[in-house]
mmCIF file of C-alpha atoms in Angstrom:
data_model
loop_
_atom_site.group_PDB
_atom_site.id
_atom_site.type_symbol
_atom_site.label_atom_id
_atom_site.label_comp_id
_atom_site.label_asym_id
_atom_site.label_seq_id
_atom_site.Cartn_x
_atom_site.Cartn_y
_atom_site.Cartn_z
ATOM 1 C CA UNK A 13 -8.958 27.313 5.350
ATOM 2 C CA UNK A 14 -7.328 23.929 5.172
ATOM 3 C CA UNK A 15 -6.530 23.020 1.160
ATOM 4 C CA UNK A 16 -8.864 20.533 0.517
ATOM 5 C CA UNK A 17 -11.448 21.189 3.518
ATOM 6 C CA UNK A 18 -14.414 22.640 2.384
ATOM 7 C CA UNK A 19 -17.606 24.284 3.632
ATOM 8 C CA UNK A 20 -20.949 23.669 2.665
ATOM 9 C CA UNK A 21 -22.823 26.739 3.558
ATOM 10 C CA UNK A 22 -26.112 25.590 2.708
ATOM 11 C CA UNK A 23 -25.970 22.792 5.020
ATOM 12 C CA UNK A 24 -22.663 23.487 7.188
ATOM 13 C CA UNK A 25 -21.405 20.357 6.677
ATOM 14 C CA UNK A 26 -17.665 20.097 6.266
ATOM 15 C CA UNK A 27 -15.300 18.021 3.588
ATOM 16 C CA UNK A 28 -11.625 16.942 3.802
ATOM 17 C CA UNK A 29 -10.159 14.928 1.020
ATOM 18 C CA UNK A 30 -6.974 13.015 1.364
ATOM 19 C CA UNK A 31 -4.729 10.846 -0.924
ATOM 20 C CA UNK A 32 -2.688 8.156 -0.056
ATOM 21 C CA UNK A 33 -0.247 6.611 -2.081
ATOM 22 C CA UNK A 34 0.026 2.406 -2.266
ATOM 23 C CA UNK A 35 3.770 0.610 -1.993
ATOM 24 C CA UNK A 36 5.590 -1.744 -3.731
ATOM 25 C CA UNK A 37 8.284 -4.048 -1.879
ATOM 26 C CA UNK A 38 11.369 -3.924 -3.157
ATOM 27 C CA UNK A 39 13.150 -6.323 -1.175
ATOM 28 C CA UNK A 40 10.670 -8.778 1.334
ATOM 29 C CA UNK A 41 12.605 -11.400 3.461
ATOM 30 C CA UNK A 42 10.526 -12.950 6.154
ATOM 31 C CA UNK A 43 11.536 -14.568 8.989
ATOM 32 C CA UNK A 44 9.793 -17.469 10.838
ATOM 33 C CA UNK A 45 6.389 -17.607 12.569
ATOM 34 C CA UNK A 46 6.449 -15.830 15.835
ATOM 35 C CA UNK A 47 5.006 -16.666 19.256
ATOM 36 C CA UNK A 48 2.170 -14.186 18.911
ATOM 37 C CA UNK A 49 1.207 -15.504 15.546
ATOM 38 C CA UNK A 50 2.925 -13.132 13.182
ATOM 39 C CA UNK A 51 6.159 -13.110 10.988
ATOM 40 C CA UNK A 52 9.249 -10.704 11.396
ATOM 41 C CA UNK A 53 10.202 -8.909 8.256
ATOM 42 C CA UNK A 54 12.616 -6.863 6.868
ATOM 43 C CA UNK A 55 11.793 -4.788 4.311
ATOM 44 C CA UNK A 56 12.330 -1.501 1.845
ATOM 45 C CA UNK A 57 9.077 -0.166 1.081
ATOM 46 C CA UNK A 58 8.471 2.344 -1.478
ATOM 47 C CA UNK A 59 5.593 4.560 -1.872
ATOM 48 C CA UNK A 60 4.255 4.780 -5.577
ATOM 49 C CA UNK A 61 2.486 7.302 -7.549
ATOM 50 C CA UNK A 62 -1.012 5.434 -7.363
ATOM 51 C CA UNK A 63 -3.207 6.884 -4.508
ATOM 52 C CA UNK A 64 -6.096 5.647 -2.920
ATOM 53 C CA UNK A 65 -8.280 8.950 -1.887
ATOM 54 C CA UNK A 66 -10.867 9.344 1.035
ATOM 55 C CA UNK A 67 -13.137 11.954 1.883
ATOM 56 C CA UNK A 68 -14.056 12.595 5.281
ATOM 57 C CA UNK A 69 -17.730 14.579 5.308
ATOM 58 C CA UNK A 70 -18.927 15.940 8.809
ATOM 59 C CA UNK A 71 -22.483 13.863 10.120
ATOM 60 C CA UNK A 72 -25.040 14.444 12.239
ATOM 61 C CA UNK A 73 -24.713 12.284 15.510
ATOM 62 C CA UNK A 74 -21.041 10.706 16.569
ATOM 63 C CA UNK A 75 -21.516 7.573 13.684
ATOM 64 C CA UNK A 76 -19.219 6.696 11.277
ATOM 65 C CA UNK A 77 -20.077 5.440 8.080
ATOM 66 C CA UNK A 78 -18.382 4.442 4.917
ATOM 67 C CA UNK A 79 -19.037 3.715 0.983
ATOM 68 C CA UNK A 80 -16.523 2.390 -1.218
ATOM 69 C CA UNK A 81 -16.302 3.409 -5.685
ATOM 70 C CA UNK A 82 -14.349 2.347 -8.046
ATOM 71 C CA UNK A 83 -13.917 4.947 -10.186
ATOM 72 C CA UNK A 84 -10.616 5.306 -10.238
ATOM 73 C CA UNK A 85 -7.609 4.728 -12.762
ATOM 74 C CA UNK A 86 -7.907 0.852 -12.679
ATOM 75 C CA UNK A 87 -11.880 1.015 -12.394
ATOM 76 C CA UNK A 88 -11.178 -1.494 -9.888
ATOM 77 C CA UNK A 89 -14.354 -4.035 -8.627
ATOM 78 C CA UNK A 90 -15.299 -2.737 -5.011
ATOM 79 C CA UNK A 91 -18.028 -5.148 -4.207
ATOM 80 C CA UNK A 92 -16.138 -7.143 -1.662
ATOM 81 C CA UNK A 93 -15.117 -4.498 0.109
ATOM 82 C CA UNK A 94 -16.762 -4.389 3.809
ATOM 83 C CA UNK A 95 -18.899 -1.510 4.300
ATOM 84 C CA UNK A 96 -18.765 -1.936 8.411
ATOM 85 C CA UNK A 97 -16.615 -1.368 11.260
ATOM 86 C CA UNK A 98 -14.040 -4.306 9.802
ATOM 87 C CA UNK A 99 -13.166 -1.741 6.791
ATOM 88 C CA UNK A 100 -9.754 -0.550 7.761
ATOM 89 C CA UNK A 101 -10.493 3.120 7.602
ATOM 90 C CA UNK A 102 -13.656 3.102 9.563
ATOM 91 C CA UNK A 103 -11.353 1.298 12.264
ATOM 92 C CA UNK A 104 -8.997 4.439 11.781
ATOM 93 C CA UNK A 105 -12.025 6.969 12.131
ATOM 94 C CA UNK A 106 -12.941 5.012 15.420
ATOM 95 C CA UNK A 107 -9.584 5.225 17.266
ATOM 96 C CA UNK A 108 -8.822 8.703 16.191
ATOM 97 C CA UNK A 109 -12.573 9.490 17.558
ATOM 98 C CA UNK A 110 -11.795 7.904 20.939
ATOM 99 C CA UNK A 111 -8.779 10.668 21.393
ATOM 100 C CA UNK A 112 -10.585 13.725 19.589
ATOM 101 C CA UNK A 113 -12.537 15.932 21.960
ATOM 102 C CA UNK A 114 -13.864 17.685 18.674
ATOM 103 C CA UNK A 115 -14.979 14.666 17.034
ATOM 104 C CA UNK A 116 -18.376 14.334 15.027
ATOM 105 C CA UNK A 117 -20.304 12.046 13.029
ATOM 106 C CA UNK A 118 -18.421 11.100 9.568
ATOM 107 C CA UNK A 119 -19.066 9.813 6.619
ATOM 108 C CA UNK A 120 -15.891 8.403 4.583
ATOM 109 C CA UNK A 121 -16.171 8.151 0.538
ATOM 110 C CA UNK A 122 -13.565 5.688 -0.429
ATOM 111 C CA UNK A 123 -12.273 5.749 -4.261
ATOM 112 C CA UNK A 124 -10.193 2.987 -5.149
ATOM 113 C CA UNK A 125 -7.309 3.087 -7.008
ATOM 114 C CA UNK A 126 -4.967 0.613 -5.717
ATOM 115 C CA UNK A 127 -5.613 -2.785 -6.445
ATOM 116 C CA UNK A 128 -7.473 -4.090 -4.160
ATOM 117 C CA UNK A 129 -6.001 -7.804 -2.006
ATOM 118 C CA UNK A 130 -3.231 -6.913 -4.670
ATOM 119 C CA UNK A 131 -0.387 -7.021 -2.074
ATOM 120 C CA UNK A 132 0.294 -3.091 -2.359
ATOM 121 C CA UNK A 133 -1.321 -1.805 0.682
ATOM 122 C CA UNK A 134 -4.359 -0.486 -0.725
ATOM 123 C CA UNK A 135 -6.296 -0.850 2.695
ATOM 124 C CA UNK A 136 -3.798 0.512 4.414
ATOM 125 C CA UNK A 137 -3.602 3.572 2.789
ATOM 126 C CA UNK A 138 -7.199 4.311 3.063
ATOM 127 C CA UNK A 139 -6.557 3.865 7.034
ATOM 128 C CA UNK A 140 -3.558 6.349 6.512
ATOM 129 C CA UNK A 141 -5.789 9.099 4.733
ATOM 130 C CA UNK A 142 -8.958 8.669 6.975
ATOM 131 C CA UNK A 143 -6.358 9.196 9.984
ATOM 132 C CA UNK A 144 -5.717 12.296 8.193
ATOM 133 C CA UNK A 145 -8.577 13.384 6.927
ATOM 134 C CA UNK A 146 -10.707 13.270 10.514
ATOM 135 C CA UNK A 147 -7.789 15.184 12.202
ATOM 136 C CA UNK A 148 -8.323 17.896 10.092
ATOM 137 C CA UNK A 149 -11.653 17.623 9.618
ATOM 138 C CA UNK A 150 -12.163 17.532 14.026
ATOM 139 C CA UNK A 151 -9.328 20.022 14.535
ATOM 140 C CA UNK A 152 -7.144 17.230 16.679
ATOM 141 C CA UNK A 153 -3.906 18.782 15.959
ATOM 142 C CA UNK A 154 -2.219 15.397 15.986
ATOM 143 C CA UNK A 155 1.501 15.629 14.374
ATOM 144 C CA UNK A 156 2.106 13.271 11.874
ATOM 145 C CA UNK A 157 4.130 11.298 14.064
ATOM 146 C CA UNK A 158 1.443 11.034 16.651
ATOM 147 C CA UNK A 159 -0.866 9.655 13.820
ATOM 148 C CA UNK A 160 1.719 6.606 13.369
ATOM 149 C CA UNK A 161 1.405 5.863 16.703
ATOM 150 C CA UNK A 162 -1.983 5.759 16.524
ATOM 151 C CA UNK A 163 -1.711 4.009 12.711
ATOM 152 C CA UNK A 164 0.328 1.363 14.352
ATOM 153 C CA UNK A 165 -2.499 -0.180 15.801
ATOM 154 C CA UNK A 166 -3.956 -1.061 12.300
ATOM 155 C CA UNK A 167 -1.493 -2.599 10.831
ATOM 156 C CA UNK A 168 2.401 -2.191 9.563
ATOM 157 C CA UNK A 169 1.628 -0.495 6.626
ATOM 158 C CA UNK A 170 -0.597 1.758 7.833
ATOM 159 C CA UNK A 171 2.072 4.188 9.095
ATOM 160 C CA UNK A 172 4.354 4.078 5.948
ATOM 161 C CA UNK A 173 1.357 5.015 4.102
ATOM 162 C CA UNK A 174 1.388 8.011 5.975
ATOM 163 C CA UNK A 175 4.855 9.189 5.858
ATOM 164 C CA UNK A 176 5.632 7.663 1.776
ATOM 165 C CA UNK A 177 9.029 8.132 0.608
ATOM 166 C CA UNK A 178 11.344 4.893 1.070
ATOM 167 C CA UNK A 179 11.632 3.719 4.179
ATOM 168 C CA UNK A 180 13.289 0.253 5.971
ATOM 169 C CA UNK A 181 10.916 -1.846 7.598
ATOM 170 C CA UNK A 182 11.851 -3.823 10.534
ATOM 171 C CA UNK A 183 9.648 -6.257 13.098
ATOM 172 C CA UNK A 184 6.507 -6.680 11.092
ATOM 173 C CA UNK A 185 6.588 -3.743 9.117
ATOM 174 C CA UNK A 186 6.146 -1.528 11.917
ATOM 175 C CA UNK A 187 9.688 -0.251 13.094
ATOM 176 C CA UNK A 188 10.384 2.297 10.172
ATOM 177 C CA UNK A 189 13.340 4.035 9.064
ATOM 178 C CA UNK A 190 13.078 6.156 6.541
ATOM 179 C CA UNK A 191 15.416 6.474 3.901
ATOM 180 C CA UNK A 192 17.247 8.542 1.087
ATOM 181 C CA UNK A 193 15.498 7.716 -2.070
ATOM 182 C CA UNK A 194 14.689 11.067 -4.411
ATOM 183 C CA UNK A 195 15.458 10.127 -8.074
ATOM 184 C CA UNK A 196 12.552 8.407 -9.602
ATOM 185 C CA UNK A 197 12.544 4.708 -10.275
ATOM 186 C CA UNK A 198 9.548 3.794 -12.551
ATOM 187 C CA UNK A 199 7.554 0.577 -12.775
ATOM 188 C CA UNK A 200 4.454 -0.527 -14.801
ATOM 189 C CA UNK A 201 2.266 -2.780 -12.469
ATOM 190 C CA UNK A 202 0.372 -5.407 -14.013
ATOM 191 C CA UNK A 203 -3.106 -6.005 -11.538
ATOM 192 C CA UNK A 204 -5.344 -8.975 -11.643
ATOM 193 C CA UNK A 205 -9.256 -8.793 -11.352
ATOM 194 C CA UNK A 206 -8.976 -11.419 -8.508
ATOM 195 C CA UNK A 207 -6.795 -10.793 -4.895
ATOM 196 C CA UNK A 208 -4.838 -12.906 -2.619
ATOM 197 C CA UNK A 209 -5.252 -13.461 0.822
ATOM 198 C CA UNK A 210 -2.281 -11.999 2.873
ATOM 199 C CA UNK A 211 -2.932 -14.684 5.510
ATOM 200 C CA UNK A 212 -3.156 -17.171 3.148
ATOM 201 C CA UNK A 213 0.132 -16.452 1.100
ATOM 202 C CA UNK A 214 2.257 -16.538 4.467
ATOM 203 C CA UNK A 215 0.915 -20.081 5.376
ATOM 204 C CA UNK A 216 1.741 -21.643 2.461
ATOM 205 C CA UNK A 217 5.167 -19.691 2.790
ATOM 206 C CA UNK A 218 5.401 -21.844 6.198
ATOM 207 C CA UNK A 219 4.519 -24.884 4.535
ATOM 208 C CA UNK A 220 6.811 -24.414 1.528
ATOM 209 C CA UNK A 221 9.361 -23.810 3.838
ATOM 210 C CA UNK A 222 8.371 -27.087 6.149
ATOM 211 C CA UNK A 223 8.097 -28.882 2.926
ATOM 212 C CA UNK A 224 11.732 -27.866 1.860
ATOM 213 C CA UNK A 225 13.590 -28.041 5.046
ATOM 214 C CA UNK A 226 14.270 -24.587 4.767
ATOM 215 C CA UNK A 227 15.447 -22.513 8.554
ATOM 216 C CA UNK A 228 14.909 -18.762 7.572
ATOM 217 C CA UNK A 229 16.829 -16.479 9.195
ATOM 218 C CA UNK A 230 14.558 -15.981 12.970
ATOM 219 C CA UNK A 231 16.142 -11.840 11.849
ATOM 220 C CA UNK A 232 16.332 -11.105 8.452
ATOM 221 C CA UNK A 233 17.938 -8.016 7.221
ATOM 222 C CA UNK A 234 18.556 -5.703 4.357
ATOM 223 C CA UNK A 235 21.382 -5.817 1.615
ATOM 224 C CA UNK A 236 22.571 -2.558 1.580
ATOM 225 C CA UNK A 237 23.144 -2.367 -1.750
ATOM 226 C CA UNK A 238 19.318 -2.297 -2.204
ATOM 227 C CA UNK A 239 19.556 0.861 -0.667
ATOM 228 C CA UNK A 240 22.203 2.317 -2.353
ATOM 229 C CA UNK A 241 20.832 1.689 -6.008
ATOM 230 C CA UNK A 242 17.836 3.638 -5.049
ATOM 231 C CA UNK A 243 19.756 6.972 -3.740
ATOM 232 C CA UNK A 244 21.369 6.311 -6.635
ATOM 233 C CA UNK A 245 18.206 5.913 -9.099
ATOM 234 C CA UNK A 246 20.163 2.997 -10.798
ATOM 235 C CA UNK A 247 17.791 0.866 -12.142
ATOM 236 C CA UNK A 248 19.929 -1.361 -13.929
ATOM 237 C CA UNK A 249 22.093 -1.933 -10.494
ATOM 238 C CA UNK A 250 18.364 -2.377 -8.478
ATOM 239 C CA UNK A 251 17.318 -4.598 -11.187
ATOM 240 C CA UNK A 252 19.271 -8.453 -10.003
ATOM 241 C CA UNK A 253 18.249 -7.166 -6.082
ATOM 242 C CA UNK A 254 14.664 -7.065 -6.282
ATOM 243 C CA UNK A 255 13.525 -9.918 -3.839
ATOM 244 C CA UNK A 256 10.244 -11.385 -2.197
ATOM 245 C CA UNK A 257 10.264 -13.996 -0.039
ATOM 246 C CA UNK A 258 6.441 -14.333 -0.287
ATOM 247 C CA UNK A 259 6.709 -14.995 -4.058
ATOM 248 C CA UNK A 260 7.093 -18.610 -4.258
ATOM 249 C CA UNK A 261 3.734 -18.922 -2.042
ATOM 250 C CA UNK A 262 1.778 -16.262 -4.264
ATOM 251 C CA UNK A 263 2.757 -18.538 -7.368
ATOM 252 C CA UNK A 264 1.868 -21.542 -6.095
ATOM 253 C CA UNK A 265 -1.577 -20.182 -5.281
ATOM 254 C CA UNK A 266 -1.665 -18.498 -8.078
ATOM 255 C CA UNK A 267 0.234 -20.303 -11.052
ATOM 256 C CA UNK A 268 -0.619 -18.030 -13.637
ATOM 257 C CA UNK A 269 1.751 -15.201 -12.434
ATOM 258 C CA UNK A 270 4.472 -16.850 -13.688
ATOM 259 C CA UNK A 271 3.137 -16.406 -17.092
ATOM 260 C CA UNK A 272 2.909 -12.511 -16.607
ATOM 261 C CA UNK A 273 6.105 -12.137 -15.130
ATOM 262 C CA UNK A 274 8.086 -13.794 -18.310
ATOM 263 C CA UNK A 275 5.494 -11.843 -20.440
ATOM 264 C CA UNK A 276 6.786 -8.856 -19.047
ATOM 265 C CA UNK A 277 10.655 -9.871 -18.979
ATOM 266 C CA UNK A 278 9.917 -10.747 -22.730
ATOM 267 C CA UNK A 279 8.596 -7.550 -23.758
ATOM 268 C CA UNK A 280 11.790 -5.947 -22.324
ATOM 269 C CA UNK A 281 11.456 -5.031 -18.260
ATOM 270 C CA UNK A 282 14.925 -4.942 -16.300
ATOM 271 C CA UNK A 283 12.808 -6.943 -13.512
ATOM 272 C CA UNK A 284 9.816 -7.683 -12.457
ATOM 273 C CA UNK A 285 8.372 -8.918 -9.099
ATOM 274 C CA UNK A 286 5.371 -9.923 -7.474
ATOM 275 C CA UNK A 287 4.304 -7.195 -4.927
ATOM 276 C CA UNK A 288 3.981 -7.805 -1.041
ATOM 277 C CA UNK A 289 1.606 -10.789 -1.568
ATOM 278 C CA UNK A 290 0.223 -10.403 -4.873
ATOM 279 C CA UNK A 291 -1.125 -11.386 -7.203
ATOM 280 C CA UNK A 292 0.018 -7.569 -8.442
ATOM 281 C CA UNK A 293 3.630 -7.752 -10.310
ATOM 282 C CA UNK A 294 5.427 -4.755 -10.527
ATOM 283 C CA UNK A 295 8.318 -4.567 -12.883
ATOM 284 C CA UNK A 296 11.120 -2.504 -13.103
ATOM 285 C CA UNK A 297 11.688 0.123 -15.812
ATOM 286 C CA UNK A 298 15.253 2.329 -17.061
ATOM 287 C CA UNK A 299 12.738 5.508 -17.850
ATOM 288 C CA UNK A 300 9.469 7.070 -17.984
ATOM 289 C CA UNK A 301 9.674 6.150 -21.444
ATOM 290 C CA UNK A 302 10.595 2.588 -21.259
ATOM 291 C CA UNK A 303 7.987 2.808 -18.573
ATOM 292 C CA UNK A 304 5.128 3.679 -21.448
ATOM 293 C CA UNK A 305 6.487 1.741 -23.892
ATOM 294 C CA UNK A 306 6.123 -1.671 -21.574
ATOM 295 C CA UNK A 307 3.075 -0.526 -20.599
ATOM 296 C CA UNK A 308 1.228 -0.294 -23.706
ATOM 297 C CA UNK A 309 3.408 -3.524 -25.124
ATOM 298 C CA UNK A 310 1.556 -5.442 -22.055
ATOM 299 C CA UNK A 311 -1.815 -3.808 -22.843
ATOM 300 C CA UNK A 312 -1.218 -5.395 -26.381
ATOM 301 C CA UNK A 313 -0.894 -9.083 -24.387
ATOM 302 C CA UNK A 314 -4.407 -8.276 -23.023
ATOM 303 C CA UNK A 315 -3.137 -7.621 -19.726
ATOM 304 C CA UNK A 316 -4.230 -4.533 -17.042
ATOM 305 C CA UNK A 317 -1.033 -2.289 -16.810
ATOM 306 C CA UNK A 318 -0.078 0.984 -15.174
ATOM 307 C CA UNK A 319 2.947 2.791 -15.215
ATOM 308 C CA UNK A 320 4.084 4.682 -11.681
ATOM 309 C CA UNK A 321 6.873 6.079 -10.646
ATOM 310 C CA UNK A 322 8.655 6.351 -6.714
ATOM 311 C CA UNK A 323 9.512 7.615 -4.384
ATOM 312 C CA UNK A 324 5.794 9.431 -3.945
ATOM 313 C CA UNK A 325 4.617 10.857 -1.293
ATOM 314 C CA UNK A 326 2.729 9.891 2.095
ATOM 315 C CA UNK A 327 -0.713 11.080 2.949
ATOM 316 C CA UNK A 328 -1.527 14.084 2.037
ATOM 317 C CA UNK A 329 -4.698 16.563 1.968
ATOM 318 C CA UNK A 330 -5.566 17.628 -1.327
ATOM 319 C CA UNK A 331 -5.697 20.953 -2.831
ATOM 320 C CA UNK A 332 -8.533 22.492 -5.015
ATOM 321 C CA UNK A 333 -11.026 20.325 -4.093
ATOM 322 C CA UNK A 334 -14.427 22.336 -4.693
ATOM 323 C CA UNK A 335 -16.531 19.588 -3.072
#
């Protein structure tokens, strides 16, 4: 049997469970609006030791239904989650369906554990397990790089979700190249109880732009020394890299960020950084210790904090689940 696939055999229905891990940005440069609406990128993801987990549970019929908890780490508010065809990993379940001559009727259990609109991929990575977790679950035998084909479809991050690690990410997010990043870097992420919208963040990055006279580069690219602190694991050389060009736009919309992010430097972080498009901030640690110390330092400031680590891995089925 598949770890984490279970049988019911009472009813002979079926369970696969599936974590996938949310990503920080640690570098974002964005490029300018494109023909076709979006905006070239170029950035070094890096998947993070918080997962978002869905299980997939065989249904009568050929419908596909979702619910959404947040009972996770964070205990995260779920209520504006959609609970239709426009949630992310119901989309997944549909175009995995339309190539899976085994397919059923599923029902996907979401728990939430990334923040949610937080700029760390949360949706994303609920598209990347329920990919997963309906290929096992109908027997598609899909490799892993057929499911980012698929994944590509739903969005840039949805493939990185699947594979984790570190990875370069070219076009908008979608052109991956994955690369050497095994000694842990560790963060504390600091989440908010309200999200940004990603939409929203990158027009007022155009306007900001307009505003300032600024021409960004039509093809940004990657200092390579980014890359080489994190095969490294030097935090202190990562530290004066980290970069997001959407963070000027996420603290305009959101002015109270700036607060947290001097809070943070204050109480001793190498860095910090506002994640994808916020309004999460995600700052950089020397240790797992300095990690917990900054965490609980920030929980003293009455703010939501979580200590991670990275590289983590992609999507992955989960073992020992009795159901």
């Amino acid at each position: 049997m598949v770890p984490g696939r279970t049988v019911d055999m009472r009813a002979g229905t079926r369970s696969v469970r599936v974590r996938a891990p949310g990503k920080i940005n640690v570098s974002l440069k964005v490029g300018p609006p494109r023909e076709d609406g979006y905006h070239g990128i170029a950035s070094v993801f890096l998947a993070v030791s918080l997962y978002e987990e869905v299980t997939a549970t065989e249904a009568p019929g050929d419908a596909i239904t979702v619910t959404v908890n947040g009972q996770g780490t964070l205990n995260l508010p779920h209520d504006s989650i959609p609970l239709d065809r426009t949630n992310l990993a119901v989309r997944a379940a549909e175009l995995l369906a339309e190539v899976s001559p085994g397919r059923t009727g599923v029902h996907l259990d979401i728990t939430k554990r990334v923040p949610i609109s937080g700029g760390m991929g949360g949706g994303s990575a609920d598209a990347a397990a329920a990919l997963l977790a309906c290929d096992a679950l109908w027997g598609s035998g899909f490799s892993r790089d057929e499911l980012a084909k698929i994944a590509v479809d739903l969005g840039a991050d949805v493939p990185f979700a699947l594979v984790g690690g570190t990875a370069v990410g070219l076009g908008v997010g979608d052109q991956l190249t994955p690369a050497i990043s095994k000694t842990p870097l560790h963060w504390v992420l600091v989440t908010s109880d309200y999200g940004l919208s990603t939409p929203e963040v990158y027009r007022r990055l155009d306007e900001i732009r307009l505003r300032d006279g600024v021409e960004p580069d039509p093809q940004p690219q990657i200092d390579p020394a980014i890359l080489g602190a994190m095969r490294a694991g030097d935090a202190l050389g990562l530290a004066p890299l980290l970069h997001n060009d959407l963070q000027q736009a996420s603290l305009e919309l959101s002015p109270g960020l700036g607060d947290i992010l001097e809070t943070g430097k204050a109480a001793g972080a190498l860095a910090g950084i506002v994640s994808g498009s916020g309004p999460t901030i995600a700052f950089l640690t020397q240790s797992s210790g300095h990690a917990a110390e900054l965490e609980s330092l920030l929980g003293t400031e009455g703010l939501q904090a979580a200590s991670v680590r990275g590289p983590a891995h992609g999507a992955r089925i989960a073992a020992g689940f009795d159901g």
